[in-house]
Short mmCIF file of C-alpha atoms in Angstrom, two decimals:
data_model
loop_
_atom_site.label_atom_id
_atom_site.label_comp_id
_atom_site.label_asym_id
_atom_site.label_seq_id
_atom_site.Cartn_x
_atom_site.Cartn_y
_atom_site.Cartn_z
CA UNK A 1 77.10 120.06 87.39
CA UNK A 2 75.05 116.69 87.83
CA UNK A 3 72.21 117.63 89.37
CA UNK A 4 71.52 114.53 90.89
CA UNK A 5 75.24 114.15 91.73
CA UNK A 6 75.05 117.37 93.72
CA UNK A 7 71.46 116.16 95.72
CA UNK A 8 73.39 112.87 96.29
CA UNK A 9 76.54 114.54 97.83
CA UNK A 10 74.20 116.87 100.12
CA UNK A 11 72.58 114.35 101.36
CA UNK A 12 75.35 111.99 102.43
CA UNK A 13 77.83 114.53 103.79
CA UNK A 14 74.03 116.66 105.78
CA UNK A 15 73.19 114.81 108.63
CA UNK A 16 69.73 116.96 108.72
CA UNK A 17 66.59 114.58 108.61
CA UNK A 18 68.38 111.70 108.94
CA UNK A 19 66.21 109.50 111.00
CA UNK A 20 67.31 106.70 113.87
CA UNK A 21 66.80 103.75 112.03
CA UNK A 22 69.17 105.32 108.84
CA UNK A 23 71.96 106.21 110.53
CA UNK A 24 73.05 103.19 112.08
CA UNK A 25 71.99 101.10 109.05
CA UNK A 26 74.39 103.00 106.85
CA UNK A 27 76.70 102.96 109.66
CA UNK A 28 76.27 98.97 109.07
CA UNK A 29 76.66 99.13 105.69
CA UNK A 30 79.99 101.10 105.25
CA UNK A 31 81.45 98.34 108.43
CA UNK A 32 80.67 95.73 106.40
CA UNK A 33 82.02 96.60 103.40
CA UNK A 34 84.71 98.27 105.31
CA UNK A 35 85.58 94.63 106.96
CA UNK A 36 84.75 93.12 103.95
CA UNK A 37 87.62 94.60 101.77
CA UNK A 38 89.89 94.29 104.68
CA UNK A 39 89.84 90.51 104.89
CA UNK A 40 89.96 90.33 101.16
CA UNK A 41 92.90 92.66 101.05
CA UNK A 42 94.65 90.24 104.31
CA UNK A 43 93.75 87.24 102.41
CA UNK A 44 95.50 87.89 99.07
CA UNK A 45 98.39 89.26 100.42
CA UNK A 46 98.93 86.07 103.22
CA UNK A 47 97.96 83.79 100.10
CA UNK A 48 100.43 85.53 97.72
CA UNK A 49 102.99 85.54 100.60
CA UNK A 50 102.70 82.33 102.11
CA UNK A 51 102.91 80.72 98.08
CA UNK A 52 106.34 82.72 97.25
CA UNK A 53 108.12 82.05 100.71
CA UNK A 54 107.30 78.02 100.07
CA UNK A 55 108.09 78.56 96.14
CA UNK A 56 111.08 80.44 96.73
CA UNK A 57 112.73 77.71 99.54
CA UNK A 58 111.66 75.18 97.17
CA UNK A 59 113.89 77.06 94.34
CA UNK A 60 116.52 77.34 96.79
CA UNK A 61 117.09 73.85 96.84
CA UNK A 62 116.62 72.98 93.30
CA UNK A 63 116.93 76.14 90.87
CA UNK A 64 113.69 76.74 88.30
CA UNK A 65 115.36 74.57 86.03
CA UNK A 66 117.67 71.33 86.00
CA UNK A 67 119.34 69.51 83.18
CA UNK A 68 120.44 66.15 83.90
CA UNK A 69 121.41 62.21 82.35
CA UNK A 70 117.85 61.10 81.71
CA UNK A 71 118.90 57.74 83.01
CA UNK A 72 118.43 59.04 86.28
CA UNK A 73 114.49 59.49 85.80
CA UNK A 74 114.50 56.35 84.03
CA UNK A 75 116.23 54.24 86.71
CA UNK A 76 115.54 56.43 89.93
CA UNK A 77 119.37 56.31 90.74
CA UNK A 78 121.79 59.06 90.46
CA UNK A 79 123.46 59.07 86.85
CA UNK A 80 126.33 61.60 85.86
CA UNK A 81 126.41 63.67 83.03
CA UNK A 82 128.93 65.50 81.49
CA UNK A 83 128.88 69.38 81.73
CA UNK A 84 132.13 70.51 80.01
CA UNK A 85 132.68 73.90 80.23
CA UNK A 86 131.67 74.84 76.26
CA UNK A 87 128.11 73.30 77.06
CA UNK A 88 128.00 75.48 80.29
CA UNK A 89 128.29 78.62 78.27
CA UNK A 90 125.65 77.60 75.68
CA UNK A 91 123.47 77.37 78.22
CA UNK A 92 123.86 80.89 79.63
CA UNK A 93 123.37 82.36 76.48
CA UNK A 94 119.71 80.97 76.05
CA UNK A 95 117.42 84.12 76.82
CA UNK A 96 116.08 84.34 80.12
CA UNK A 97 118.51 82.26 81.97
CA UNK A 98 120.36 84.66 84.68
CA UNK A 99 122.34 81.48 86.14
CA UNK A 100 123.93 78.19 86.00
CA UNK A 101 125.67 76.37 88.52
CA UNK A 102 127.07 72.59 88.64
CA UNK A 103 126.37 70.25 91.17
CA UNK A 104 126.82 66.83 92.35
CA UNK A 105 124.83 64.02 94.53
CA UNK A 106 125.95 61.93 97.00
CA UNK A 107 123.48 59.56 99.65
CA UNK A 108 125.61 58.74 102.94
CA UNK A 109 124.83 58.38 106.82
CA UNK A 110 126.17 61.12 109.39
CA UNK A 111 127.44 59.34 112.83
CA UNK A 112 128.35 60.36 116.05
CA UNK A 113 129.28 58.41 118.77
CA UNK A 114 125.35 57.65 119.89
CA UNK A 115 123.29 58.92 116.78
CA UNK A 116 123.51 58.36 112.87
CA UNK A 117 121.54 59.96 110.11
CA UNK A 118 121.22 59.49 106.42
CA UNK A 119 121.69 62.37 104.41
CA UNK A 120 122.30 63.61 100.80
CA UNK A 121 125.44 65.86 100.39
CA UNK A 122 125.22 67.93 97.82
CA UNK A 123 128.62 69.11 96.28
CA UNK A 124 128.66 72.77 95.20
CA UNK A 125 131.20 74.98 93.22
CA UNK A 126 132.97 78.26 93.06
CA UNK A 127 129.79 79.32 91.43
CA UNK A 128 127.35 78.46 93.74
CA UNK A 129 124.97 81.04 94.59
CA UNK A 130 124.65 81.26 98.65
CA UNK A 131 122.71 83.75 98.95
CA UNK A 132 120.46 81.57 99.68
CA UNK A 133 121.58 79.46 102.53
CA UNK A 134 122.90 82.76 103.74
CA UNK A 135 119.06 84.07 104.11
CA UNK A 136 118.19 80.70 106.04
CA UNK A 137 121.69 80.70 108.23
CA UNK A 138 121.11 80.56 112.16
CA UNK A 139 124.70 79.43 113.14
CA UNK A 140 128.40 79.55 111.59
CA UNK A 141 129.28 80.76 107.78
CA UNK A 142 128.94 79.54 104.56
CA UNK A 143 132.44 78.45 102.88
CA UNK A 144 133.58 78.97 99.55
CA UNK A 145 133.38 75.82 98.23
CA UNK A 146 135.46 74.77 95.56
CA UNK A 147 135.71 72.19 92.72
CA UNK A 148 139.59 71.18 92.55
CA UNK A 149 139.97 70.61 96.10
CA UNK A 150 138.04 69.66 99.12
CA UNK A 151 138.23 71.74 102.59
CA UNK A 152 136.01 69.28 104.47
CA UNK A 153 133.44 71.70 105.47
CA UNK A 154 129.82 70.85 105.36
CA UNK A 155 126.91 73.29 106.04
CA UNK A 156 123.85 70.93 107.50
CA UNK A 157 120.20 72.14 108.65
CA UNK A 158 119.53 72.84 112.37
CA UNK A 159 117.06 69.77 112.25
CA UNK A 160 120.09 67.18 111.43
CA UNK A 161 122.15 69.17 114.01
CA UNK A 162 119.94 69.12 116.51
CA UNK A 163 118.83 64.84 115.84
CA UNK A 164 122.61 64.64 115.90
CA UNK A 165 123.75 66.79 118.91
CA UNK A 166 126.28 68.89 116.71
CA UNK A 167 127.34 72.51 116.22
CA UNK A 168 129.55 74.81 114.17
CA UNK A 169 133.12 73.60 114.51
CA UNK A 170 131.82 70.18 115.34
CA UNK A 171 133.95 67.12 113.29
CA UNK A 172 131.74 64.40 112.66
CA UNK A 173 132.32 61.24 110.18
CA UNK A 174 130.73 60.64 107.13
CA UNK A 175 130.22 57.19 105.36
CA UNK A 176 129.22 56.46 101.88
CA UNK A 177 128.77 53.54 100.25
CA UNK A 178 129.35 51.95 97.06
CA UNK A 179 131.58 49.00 96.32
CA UNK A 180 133.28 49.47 99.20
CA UNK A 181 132.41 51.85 102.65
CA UNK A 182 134.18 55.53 102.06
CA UNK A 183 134.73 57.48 105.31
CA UNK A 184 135.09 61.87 105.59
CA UNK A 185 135.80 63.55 108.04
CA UNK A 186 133.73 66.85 107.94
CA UNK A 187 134.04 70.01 110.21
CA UNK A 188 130.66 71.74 110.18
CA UNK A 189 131.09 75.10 109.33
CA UNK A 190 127.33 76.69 108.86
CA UNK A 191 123.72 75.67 110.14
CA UNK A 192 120.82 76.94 108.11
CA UNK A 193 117.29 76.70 108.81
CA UNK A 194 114.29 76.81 106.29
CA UNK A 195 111.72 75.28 108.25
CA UNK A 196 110.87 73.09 104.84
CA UNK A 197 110.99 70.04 106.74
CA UNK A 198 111.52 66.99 103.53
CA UNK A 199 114.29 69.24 102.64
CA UNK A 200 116.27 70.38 105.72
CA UNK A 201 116.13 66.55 107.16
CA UNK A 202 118.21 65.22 104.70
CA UNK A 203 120.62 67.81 102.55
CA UNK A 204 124.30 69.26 103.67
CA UNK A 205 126.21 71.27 101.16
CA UNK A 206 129.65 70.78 100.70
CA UNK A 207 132.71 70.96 98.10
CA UNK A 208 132.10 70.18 94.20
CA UNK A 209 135.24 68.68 94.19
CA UNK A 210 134.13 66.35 97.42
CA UNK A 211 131.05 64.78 95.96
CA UNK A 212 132.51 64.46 92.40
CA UNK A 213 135.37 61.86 94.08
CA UNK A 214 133.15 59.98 96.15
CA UNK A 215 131.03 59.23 93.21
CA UNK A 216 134.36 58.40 91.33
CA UNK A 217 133.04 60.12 88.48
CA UNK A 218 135.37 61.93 85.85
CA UNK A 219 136.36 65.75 86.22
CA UNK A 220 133.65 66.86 84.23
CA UNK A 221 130.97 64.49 85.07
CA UNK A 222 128.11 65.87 87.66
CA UNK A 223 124.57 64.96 88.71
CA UNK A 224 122.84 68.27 87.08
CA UNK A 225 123.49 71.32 86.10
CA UNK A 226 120.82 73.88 87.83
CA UNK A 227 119.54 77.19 86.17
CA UNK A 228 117.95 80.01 87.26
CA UNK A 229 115.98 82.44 85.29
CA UNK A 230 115.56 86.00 85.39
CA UNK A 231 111.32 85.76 85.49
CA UNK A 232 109.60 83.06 87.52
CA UNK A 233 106.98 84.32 84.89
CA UNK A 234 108.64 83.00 81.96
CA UNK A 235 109.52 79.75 83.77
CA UNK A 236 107.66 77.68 80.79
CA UNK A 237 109.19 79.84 78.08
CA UNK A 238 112.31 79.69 79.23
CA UNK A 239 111.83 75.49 79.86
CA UNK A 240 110.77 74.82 75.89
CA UNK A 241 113.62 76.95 74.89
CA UNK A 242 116.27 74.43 76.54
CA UNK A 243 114.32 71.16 76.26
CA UNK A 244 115.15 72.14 72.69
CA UNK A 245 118.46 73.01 72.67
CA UNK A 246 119.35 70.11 74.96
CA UNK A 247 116.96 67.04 74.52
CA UNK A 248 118.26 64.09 72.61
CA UNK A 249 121.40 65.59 72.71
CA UNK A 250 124.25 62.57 73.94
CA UNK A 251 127.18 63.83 76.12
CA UNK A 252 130.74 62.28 75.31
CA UNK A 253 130.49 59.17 77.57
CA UNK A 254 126.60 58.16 76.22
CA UNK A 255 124.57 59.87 78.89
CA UNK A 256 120.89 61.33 77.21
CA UNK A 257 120.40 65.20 78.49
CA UNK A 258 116.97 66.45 79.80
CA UNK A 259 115.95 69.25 81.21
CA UNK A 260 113.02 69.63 83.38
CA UNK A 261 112.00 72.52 85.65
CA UNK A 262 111.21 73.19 89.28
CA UNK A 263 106.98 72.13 88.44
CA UNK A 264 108.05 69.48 87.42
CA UNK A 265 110.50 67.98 89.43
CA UNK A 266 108.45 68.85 92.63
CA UNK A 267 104.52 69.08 90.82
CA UNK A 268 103.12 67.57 94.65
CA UNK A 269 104.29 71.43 96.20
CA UNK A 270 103.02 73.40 93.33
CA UNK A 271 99.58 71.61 93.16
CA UNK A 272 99.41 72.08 96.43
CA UNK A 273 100.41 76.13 96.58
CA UNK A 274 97.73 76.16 93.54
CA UNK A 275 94.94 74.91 95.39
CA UNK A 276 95.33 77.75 97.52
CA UNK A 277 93.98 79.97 95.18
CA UNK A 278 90.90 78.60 95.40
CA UNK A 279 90.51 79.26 99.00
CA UNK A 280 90.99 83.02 97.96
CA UNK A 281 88.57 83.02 95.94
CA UNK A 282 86.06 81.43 98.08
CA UNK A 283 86.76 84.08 100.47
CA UNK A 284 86.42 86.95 98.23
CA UNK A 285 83.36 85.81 97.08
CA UNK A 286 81.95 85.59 100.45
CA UNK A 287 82.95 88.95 101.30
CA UNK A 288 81.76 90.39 98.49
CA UNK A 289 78.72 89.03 99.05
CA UNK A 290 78.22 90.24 102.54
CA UNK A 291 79.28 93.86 101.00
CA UNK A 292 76.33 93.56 98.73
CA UNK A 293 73.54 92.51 100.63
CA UNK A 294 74.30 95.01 103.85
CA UNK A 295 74.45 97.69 100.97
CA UNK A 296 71.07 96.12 99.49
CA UNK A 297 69.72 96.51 103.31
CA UNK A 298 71.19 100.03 103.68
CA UNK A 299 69.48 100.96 100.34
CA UNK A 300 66.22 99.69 100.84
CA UNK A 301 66.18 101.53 104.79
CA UNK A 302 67.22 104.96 103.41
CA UNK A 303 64.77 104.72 100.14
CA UNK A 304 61.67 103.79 102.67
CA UNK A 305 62.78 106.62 105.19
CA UNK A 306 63.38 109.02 102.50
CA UNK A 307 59.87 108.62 100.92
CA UNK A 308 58.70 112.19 101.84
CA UNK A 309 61.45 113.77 99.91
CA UNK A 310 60.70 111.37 97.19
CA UNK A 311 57.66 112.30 96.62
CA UNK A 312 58.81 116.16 96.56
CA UNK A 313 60.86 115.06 94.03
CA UNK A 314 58.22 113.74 91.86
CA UNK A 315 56.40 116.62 92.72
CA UNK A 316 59.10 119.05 91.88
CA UNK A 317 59.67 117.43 88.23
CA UNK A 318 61.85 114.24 88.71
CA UNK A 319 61.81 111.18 87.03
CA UNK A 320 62.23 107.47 88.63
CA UNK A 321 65.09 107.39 86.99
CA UNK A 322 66.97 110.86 88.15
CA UNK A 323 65.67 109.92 91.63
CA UNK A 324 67.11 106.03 91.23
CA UNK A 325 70.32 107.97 90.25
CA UNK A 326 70.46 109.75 93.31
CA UNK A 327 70.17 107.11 95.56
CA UNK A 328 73.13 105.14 93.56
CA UNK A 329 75.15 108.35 93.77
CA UNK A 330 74.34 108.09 97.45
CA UNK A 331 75.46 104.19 97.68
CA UNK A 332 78.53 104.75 96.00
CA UNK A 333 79.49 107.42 98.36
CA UNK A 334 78.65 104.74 101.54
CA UNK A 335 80.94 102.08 99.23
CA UNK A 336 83.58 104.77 98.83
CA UNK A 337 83.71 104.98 102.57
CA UNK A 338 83.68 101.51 103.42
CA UNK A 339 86.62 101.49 101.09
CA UNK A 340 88.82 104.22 102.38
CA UNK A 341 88.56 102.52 105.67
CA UNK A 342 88.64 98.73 104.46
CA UNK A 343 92.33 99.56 102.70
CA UNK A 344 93.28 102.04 106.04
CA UNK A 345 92.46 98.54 107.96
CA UNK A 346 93.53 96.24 105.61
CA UNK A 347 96.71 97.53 104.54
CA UNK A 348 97.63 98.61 107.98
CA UNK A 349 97.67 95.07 109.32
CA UNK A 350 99.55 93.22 106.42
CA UNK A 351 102.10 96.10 106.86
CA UNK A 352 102.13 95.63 110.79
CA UNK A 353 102.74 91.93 110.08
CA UNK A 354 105.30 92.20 107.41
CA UNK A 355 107.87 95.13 109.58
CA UNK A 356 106.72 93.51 113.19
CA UNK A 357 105.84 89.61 112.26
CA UNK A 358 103.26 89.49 115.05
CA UNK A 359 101.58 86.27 113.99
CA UNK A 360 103.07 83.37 114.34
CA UNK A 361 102.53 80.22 112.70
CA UNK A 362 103.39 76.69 113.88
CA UNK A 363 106.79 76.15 111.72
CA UNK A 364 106.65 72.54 111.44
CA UNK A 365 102.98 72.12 110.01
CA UNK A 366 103.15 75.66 107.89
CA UNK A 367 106.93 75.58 106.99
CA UNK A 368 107.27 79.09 108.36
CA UNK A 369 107.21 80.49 111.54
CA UNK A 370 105.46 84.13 111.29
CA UNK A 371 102.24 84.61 108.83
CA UNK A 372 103.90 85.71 105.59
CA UNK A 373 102.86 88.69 103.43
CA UNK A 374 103.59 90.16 99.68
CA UNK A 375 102.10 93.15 98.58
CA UNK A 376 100.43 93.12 95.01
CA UNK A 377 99.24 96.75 94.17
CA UNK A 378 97.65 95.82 91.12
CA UNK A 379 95.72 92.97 93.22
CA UNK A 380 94.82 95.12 95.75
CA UNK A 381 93.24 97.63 93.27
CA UNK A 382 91.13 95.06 91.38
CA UNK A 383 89.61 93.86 94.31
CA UNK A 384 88.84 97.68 95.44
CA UNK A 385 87.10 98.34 91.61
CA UNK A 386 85.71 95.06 92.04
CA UNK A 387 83.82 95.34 95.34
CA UNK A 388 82.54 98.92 94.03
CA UNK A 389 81.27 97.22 90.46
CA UNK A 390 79.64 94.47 92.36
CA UNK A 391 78.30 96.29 94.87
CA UNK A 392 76.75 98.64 92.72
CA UNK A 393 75.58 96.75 90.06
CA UNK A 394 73.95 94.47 92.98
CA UNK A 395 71.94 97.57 94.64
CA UNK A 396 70.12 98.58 90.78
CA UNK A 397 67.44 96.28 91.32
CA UNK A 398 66.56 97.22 94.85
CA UNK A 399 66.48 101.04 93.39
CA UNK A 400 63.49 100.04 91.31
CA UNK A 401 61.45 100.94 94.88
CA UNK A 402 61.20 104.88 94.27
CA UNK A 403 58.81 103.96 90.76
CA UNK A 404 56.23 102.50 93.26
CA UNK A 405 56.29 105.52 95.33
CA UNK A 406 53.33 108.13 94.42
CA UNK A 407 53.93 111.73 95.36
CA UNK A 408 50.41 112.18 96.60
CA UNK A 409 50.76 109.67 98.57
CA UNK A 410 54.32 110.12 100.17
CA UNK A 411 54.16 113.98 100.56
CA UNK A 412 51.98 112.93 103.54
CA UNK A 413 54.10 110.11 104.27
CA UNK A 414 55.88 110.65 108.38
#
């Protein structure tokens, strides 16, 4: 066995000889990097959660990818393009795509008889994924929507329905307008809520087939075809792949396709969720820090208190070095501490949070209402071999104290 291994473990788990002023400054040293790891730990995960609830709302409203007329960027108007069915099924053969769904535009005002607001219906087919405005839901259903007839339903955010005074099985008129004024009639069947505020003020889901006659568009003419892949990941991957099969490509009535994805249709939200990443690592490398220099303090306490038995040591045969090793051994086991009980804390809370939702959040300034959460295991156990690396690494040059102590001297030493 290590021999200085085996003095090291003695020592931390004997409470014999240990002095007043040692036990509450290793005491000190395992809270703070106990506390230290804990906030690291609650900060990654509310980071990690707080960037995938926003990304994945933001997804839910506009796929990962979009392929569209490229007129539309060009002008900043809504431009059909043609999506025949042959086209469609190219598309879900490119790798990584796991769906496609059509859909079309339409900018109109909702009235009632004392409020009006402008909204963008957006028509949806029999292929419309809803699993998503079933997760956000607060009131009503969703409907099957359809693309060869309309059922007059529209599914609008609880924001428009309460501006507008409405509720499920409400009828309320809708008017477009293009060469002339075009007036719906709309029953709302479904209210959904994501708390993403530029979003839920302005879009209501409806019928394929409803949108596609109000533009007065042909049957297979829509405003974009949306795709969703099977790894966020691969987002970029998957993006070349179809900029290449697509781009430059003219449909049968001269529109230009282009496909873009999520990034870069919306690169204001992203930036923004990026920069958050930089507040995590401020505040890991603050805690860290803290970690290191109560350890440093810790260290340099037990190494000035434990100068009689270093001098025995000396005495007995040791070298600086075996003796530096033993007080490292002895750190690691104050770190390993600190740990256990900085992931007991740590994890307990973001699990509390994430079954119970204690903390909530202001939903129209954070875009959610309870402090969101994602575990990452593999995060989690970086930043636990990180904080021991660092830690230790930071507390060799305080060891360098035991050369300087002289067994003569320290034998004597009370």
């Amino acid at each position: 066995m290590n021999f200085n291994l085996f003095i090291a473990r003695r020592l931390f788990l004997s409470n014999r000889g240990a002095k007043k002023v040692s036990r509450p400054a290793i005491l000190i040293a395992t809270t703070g990097v106990a506390i230290g790891l804990a906030v690291m730990i609650i900060s990654v995960c509310v980071v990690l959660g707080f960037k995938q609830e926003i990304r994945s709302k933001v997804i839910g409203f506009g796929s990962h990818v979009q392929i569209q007329n490229y007129a539309t960027l060009a002008s900043n108007s809504p431009q059909p393009i043609a999506l025949p069915p042959a086209f469609v099924r190219e598309i879900k053969e490119v790798p990584g795509v796991a769906h496609v769904q059509r859909f079309c535009n339409k900018e109109g005002i909702i009235k009632t008889e004392d409020e009006f607001k402008g909204i963008l219906l957006k028509g949806v087919g029999p292929e419309f994924d809803p699993s998503f405005l079933k997760e956000n839901l607060v009131a009503g259903e969703i409907p099957t929507f359809s693309d060869s007839t309309s059922s007059n339903k529209i599914v609008i955010s609880k924001q428009v329905a309460d501006e507008l005074h409405l509720k499920v099985g409400s009828r309320v008129y809708a008017y477009f307008f293009e060469n002339s004024i075009r007036t719906r009639r709309f029953t709302v069947a479904g209210i959904y809520c994501t708390h993403l505020t530029e979003f839920d003020k302005v879009f209501a889901f409806t019928d394929l087939y409803a949108c596609n006659r109000l533009n007065a568009w042909e049957a297979d003419q829509y405003s974009c075809l949306e795709i969703r892949v099977k790894d966020f990941e691969q987002l970029d991957q998957v993006t070349s792949a179809l900029v290449q099969h697509v781009n430059r490509k003219v449909d049968a009535y001269g529109g230009s396709y282009v496909a873009m994805n999520i990034r870069e249709l919306y690169p204001q939200i992203f930036d923004w969720l990026d920069l958050l990443d930089v507040n995590v690592w401020v505040i890991l490398a603050l805690m860290v820090a803290v970690a290191g220099f109560t350890m440093i303090s810790g260290l340099l306490i037990l190494i000035l208190e434990r100068t009689n038995f270093i001098g025995i040591m000396k005495a007995l045969g040791s070298t600086n070095r075996g003796i530096r090793h033993i007080f490292l051994y002895f750190s690691v086991f104050v770190i390993g501490k600190g740990l256990l009980w900085g992931n007991v804390i740590g994890i307990g809370l973001v699990i509390l949070q994430r079954e119970c939702g204690l903390i909530h959040l202001d939903a129209s300034t954070y875009y959610v209402d309870t402090v969101p959460v994602l575990f990452n295991w593999g995060y989690i156990v970086a930043i636990n071999a990180a904080t021991l690396l660092i830690c230790v690494l930071a507390l060799i040059v305080p060891s360098f104290l035991v050369s300087r102590i002289h067994p003569a001297q320290s034998i004597r030493f009370e």
